[in-house]
CSV table of C-alpha atoms in Angstrom, one decimal:
chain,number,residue,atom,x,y,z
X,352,UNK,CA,-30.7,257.7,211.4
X,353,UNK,CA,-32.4,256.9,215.1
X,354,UNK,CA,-32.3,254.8,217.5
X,355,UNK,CA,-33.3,254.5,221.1
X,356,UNK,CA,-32.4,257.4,223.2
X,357,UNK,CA,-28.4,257.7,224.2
X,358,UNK,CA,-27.7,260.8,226.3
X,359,UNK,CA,-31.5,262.1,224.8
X,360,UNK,CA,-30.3,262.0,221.4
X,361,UNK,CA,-33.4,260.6,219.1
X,362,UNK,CA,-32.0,261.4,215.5
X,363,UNK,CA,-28.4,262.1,214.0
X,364,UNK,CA,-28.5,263.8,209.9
X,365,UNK,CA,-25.5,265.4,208.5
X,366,UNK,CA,-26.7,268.2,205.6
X,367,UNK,CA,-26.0,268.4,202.3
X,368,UNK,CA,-22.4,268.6,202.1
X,369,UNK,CA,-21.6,267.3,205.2
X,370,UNK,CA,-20.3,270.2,206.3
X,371,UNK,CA,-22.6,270.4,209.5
X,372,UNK,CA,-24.6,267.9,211.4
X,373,UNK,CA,-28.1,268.4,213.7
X,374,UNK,CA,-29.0,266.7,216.2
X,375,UNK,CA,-32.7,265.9,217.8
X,376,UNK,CA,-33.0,265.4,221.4
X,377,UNK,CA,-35.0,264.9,224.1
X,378,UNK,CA,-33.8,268.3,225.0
X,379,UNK,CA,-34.7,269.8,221.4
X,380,UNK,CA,-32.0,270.3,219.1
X,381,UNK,CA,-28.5,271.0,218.3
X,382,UNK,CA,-26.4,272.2,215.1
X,383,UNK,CA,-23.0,271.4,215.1
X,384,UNK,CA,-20.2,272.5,213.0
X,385,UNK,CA,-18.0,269.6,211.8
X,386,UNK,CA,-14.5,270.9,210.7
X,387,UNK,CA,-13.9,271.8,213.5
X,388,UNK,CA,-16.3,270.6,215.4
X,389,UNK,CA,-18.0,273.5,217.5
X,390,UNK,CA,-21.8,273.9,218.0
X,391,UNK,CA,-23.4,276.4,215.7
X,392,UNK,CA,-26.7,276.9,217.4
X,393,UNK,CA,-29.6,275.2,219.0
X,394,UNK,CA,-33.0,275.2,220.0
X,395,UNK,CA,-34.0,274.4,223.5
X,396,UNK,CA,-36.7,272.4,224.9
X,397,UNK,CA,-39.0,275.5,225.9
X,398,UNK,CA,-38.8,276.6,222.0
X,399,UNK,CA,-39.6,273.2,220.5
X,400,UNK,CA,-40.4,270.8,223.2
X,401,UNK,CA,-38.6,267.3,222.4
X,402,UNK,CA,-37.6,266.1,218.9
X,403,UNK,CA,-37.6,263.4,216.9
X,404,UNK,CA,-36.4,264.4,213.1
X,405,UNK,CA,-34.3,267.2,212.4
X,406,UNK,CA,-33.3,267.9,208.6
X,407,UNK,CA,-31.0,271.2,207.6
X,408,UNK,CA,-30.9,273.3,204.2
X,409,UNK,CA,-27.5,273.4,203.2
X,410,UNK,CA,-26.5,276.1,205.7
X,411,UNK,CA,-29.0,278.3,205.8
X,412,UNK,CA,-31.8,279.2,208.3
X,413,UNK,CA,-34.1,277.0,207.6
X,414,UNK,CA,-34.6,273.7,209.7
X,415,UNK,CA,-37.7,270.6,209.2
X,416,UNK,CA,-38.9,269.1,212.8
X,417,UNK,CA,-40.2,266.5,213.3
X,418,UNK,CA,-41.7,266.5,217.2
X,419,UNK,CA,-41.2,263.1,219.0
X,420,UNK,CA,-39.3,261.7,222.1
X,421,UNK,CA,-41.4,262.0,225.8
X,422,UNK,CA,-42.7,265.5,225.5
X,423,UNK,CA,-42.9,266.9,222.1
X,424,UNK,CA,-44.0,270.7,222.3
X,425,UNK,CA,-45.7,271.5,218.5
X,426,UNK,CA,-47.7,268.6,217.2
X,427,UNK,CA,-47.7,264.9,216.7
X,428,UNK,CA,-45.4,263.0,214.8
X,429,UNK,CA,-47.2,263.4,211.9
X,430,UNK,CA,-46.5,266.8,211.0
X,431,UNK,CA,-43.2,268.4,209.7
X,432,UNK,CA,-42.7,272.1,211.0
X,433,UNK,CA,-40.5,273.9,209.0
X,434,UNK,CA,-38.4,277.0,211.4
X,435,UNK,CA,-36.7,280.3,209.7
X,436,UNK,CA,-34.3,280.9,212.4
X,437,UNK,CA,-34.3,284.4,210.6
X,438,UNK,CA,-37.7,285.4,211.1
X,439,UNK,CA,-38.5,287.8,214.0
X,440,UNK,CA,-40.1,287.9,217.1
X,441,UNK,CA,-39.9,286.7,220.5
X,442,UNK,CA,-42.3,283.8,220.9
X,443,UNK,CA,-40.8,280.4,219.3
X,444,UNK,CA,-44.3,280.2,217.5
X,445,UNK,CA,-43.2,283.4,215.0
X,446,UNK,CA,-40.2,281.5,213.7
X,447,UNK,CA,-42.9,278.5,212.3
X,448,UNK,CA,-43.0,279.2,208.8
X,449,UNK,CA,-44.7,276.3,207.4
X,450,UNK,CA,-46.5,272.9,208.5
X,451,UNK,CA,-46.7,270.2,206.5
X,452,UNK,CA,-49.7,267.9,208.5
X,453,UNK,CA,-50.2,263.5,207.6
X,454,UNK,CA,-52.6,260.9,208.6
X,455,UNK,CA,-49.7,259.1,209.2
X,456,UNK,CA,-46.7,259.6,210.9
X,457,UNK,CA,-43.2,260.8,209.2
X,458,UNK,CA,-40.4,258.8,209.2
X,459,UNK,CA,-38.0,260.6,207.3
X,460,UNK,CA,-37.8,264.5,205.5
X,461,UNK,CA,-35.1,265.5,202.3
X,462,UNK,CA,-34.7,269.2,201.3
X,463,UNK,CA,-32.8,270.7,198.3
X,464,UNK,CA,-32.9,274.3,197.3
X,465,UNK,CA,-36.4,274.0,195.6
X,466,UNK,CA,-38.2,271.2,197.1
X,467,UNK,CA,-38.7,269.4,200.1
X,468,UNK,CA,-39.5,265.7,200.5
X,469,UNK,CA,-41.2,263.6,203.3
X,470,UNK,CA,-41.3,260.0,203.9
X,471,UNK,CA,-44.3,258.1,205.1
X,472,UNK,CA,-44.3,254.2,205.5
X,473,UNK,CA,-46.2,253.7,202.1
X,474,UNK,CA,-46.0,256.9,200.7
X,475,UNK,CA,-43.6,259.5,199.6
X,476,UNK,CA,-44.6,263.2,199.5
X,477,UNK,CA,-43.1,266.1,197.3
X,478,UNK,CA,-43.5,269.7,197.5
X,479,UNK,CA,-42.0,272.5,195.8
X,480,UNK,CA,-40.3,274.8,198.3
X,481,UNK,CA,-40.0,277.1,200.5
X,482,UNK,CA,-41.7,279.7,198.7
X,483,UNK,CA,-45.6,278.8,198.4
X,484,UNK,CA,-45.2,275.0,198.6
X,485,UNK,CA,-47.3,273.0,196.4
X,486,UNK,CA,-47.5,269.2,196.0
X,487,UNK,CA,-45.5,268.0,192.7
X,488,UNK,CA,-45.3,264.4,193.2
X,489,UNK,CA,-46.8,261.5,195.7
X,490,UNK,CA,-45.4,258.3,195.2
X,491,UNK,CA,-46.8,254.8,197.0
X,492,UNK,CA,-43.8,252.8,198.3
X,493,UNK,CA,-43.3,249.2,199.3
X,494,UNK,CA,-43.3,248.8,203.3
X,495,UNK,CA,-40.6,251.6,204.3
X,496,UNK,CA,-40.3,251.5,208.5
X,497,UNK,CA,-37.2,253.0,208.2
X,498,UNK,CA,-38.6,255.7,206.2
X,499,UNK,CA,-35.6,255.1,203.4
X,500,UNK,CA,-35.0,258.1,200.8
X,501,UNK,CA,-32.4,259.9,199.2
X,502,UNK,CA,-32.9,263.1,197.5
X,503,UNK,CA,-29.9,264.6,195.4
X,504,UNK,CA,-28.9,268.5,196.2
X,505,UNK,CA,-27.2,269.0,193.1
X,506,UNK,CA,-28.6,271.9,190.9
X,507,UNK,CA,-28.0,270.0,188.2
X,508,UNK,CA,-29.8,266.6,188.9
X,509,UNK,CA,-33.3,266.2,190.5
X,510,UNK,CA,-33.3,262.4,191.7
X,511,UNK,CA,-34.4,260.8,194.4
X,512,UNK,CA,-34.2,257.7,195.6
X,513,UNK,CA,-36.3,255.0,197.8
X,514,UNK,CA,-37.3,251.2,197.9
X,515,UNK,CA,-39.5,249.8,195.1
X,516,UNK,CA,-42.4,247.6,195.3
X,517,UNK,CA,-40.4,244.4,194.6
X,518,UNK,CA,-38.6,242.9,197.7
X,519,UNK,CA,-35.1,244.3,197.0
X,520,UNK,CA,-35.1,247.1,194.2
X,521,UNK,CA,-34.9,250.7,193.7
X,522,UNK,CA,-36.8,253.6,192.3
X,523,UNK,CA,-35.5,256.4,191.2
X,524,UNK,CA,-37.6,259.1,190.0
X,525,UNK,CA,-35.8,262.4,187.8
X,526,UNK,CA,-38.1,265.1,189.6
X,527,UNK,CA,-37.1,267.3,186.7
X,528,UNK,CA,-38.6,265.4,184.1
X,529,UNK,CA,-41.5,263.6,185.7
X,530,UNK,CA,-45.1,265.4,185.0
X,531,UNK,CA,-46.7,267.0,188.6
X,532,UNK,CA,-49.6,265.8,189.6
X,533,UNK,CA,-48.3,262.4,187.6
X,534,UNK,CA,-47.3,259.3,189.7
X,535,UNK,CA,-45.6,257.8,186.1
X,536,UNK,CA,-43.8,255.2,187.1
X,537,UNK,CA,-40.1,255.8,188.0
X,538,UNK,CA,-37.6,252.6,186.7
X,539,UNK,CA,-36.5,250.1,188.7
X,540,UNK,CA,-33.0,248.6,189.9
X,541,UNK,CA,-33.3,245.2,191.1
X,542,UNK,CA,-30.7,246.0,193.8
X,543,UNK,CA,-30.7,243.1,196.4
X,544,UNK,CA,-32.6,239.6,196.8
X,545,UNK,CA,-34.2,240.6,200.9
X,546,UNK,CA,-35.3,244.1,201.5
X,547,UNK,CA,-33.1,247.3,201.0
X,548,UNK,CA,-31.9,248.5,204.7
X,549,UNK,CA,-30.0,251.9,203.5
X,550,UNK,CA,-29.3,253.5,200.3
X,551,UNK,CA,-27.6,256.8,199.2
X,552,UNK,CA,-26.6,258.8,196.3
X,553,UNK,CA,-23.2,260.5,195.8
X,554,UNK,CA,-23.1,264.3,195.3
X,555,UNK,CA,-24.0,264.8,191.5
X,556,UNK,CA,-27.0,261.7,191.6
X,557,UNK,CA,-24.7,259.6,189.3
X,558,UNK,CA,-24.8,256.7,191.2
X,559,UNK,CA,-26.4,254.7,193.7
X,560,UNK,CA,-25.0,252.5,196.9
X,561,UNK,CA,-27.7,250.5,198.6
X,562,UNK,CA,-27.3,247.4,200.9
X,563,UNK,CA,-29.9,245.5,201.8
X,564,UNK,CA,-31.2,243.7,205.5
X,565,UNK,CA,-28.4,240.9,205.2
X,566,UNK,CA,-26.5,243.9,205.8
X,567,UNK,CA,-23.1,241.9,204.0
X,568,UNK,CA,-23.0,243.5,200.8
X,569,UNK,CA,-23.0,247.4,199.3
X,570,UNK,CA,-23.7,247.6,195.9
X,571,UNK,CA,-23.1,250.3,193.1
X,572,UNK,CA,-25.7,251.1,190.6
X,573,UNK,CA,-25.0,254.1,187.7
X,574,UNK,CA,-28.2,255.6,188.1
X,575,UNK,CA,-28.5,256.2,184.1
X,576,UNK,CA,-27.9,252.9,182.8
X,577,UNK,CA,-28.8,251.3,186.0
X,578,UNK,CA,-25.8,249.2,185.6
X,579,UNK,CA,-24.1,247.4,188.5
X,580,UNK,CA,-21.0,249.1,188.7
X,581,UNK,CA,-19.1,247.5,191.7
X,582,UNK,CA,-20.1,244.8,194.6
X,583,UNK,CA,-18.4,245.7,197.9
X,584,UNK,CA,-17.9,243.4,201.1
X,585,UNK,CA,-18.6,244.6,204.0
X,586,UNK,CA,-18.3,241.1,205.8
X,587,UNK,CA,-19.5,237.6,205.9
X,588,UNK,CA,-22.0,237.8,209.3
X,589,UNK,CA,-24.9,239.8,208.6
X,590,UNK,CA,-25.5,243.6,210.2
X,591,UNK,CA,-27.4,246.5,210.2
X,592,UNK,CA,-26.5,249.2,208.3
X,593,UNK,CA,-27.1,252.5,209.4
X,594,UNK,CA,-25.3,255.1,207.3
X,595,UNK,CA,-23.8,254.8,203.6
X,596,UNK,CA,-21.7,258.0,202.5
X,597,UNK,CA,-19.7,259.4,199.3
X,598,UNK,CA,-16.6,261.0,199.5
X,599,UNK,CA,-17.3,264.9,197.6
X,600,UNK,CA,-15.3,263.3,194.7
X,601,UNK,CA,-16.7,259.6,194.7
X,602,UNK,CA,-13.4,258.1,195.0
X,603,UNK,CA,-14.3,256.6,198.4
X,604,UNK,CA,-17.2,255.6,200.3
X,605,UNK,CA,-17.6,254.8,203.6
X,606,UNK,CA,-20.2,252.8,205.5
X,607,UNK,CA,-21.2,252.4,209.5
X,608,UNK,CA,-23.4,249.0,211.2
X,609,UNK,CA,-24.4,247.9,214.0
X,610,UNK,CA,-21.1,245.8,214.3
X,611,UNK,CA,-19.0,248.8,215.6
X,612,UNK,CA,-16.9,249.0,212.3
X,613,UNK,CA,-16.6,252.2,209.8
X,614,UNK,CA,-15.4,250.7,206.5
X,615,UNK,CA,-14.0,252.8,203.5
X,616,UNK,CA,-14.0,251.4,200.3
X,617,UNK,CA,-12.3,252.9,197.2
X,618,UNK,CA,-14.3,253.5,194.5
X,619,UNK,CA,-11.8,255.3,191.5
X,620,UNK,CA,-9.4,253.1,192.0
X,621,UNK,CA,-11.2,249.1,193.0
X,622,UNK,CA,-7.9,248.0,192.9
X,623,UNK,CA,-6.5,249.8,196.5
X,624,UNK,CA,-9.7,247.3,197.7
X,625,UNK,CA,-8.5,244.6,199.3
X,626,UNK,CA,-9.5,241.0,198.0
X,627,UNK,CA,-9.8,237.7,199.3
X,628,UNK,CA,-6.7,235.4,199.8
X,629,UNK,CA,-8.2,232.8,198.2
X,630,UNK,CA,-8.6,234.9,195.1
X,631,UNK,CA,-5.1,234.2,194.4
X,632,UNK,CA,-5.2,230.4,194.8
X,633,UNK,CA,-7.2,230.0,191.4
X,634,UNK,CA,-10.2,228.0,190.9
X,635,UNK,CA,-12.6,227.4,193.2
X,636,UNK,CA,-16.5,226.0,193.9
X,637,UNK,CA,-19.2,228.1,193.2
X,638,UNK,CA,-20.3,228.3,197.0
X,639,UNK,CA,-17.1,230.1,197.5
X,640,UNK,CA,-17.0,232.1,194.5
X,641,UNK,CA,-19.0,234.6,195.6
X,642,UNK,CA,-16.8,236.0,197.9
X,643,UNK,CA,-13.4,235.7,196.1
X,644,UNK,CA,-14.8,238.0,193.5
X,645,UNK,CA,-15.6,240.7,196.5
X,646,UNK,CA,-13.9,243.6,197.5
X,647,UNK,CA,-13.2,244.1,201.2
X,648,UNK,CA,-12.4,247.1,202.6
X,649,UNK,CA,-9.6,249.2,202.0
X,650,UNK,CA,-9.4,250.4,205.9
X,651,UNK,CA,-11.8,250.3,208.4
X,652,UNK,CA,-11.8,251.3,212.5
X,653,UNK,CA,-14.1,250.7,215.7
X,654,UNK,CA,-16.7,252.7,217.0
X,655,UNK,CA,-18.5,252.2,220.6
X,656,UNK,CA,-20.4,248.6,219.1
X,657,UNK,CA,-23.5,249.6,221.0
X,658,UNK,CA,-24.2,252.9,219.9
X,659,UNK,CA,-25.8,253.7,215.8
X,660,UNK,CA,-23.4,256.4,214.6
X,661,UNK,CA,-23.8,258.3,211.1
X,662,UNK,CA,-20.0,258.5,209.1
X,663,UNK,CA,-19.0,260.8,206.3
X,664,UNK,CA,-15.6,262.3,204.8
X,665,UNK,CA,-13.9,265.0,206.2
X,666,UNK,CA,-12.5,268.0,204.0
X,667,UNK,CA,-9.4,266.4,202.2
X,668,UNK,CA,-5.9,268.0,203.7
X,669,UNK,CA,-3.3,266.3,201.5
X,670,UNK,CA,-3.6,264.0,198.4
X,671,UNK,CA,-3.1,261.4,200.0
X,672,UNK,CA,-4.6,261.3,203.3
X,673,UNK,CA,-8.3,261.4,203.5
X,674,UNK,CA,-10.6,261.5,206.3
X,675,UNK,CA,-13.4,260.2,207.9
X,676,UNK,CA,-15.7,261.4,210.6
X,677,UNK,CA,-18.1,259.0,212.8
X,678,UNK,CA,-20.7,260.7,214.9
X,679,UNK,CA,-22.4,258.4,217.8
X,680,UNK,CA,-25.5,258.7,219.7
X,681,UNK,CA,-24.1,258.3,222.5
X,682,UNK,CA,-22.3,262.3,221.9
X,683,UNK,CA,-19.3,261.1,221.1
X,684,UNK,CA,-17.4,262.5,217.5
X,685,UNK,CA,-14.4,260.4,215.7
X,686,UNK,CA,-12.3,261.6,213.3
X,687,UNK,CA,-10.1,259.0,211.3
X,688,UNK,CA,-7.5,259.8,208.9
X,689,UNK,CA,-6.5,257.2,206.2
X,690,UNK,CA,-4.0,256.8,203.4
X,691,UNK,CA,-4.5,255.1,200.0
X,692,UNK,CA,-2.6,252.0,201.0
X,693,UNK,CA,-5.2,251.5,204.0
X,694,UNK,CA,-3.2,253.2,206.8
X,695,UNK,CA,-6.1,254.3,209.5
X,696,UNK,CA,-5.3,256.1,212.4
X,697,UNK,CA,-7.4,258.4,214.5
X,698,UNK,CA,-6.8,261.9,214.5
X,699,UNK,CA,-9.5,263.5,216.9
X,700,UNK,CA,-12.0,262.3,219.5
X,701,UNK,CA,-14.3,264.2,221.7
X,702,UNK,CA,-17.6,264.1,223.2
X,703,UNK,CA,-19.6,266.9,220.5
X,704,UNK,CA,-22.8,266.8,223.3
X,705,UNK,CA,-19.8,268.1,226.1
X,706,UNK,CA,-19.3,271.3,223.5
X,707,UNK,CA,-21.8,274.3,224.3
X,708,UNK,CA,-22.5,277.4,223.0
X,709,UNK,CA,-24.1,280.5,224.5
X,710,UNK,CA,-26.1,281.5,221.5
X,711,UNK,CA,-29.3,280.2,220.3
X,712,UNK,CA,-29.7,278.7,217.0
């Protein structure tokens, strides 16, 4: 997720597990520890210049950039640079490993164990990875400016996600099945009526949450069947969505806009969701319909309005009180706890760009 420049930060991406989180700046970059927050490493402006994409593996050495902001060091936004943090050697140039250079510039990069995935507006590149990467797949997209994508990291399942050519719907492609070198066609979920604004997949690819430009709705596809599973309110005026998330276990999901609001929603048990009030009066005209069948949000709490922030779930401490972290562009970190019955209190607040370490990355 990016947006204009906070405090120099150009790009916010948790990793796989949302165990850490990077940071690209106009400073270069940072990797940050979440529970508890402390910074793990980072790379300063003399190694990589300014940044605008940063994408982790898991937690290992290995980090995409993307170069962007007012003085990137490397190359034009349309190259991903891949950095072994393990390599040796004193010049910044001898941690490169890789370069992966477009026509076009990138938008967005996904890495699992074996392959590595980058976004263009109308195209979608895969490559096995790291060792001798070769392209498996290219895939043409409808319009993507936001450079929308989702790749699963489970060793299981090889899906990925991103907008289809109809106004609306999904692809998802099974990398593990589809031919290389084929562009067969992946299927299709008709997802929303305007254009898809933010999608993700939980943690073993078994479903889908999207929402598209209207921003109001979140909706739940089981990526198998391609079955609507459940339609989730976020509110009535629209917004702009910037972050969907899974809980590890799928029970919850959580989900950040430009409105200021996290929202958590359960998904295990729909019926901790709240509903609408006039859901209980009975009958009603089909204009209203729509939103007594919705489910609103079980909890939800504020955020600075101004400010895109990325949300995920904290490591579970009890079975019954879950948590919820908010990370903001403008270097500021939230940590909300909540309880089944929709009981949200913050727990933890501090400014993560205020935390240094003396170690580079």
């Amino acid at each position: 997720m990016s947006q204009q420049p906070l405090r120099g930060v150009t790009s916010l991406r948790f990793n796989q597990d949302q165990s850490c989180f990077c940071c690209a700046m106009e400073t270069g970059v940072r990797i940050y520890n979440v529970e508890p927050l402390m910074e793990k490493g980072h790379l300063d402006h003399e190694q990589v210049g300014s940044m605008g994409l940063v994408e982790m593996l898991h937690r290992s050495n290995l980090l995409a950039l993307v170069g962007g902001g007012s003085s990137p060091k490397f190359s034009e936004i349309s190259a991903v640079l891949i950095w072994d943090d393990a390599r040796e050697g004193k010049d910044s140039k001898d941690k490169l490993v890789l370069e992966f250079t477009f026509t076009k510039p990138v938008l967005a990069v996904r890495m699992r164990h074996d392959k590595i995935v980058i976004v263009l507006r109308n195209r979608i590149y895969v490559y096995s990875f790291p060792d001798n990467p070769r392209k498996l797949f290219e895939f043409d997209t409808r319009d993507n400016p936001k450079g929308l994508c989702d790749l699963c990291p489970s060793l299981e399942k090889q899906l990925l996600v991103f907008p289809g050519h109809k106004c609306g719907s999904l692809q998802l492609v099974d990398l593990a099945s589809t031919k290389p070198g084929t562009s067969s066609a992946p299927f299709t979920i008709n997802a929303h009526q305007s254009d898809v604004a933010c999608v993700s997949l939980n943690q073993p690819g078994t479903v889908v949450a999207s929402a598209s430009q209207k921003g109001t709705l979140i909706r739940l596809f089981d990526t198998q069947s391609k079955e609507k599973l459940v339609e989730l309110r976020r509110g009535t005026d629209p917004a702009t969505l910037y972050c969907i998330n899974f809980s590890h276990d799928s029970s919850f999901l959580c989900a950040s806009s430009d409105k200021g609001t996290v929202h958590i929603f359960a998904l295990k048990d729909t019926r901790l969701n709240r509903r609408s009030a006039l859901a209980r009066v009975g009958k009603v005209g089909p204009m209203i319909g729509q939103y007594v069948d919705s489910q609103w949000s079980l909890a939800s709490f504020t955020v600075p309005a101004e400010s895109a922030c990325i949300c995920a779930f904290g490591r579970n401490t009890s079975k019954n009180v879950n948590s919820v972290i908010a990370i903001c562009v403008d270097g500021t970190f939230h940590k909300y706890v909540f309880t089944p019955d929709g009981n949200c209190n913050r727990e933890a607040f501090d400014v993560y760009l205020d935390i240094c370490d003396d170690d580079d990355f």
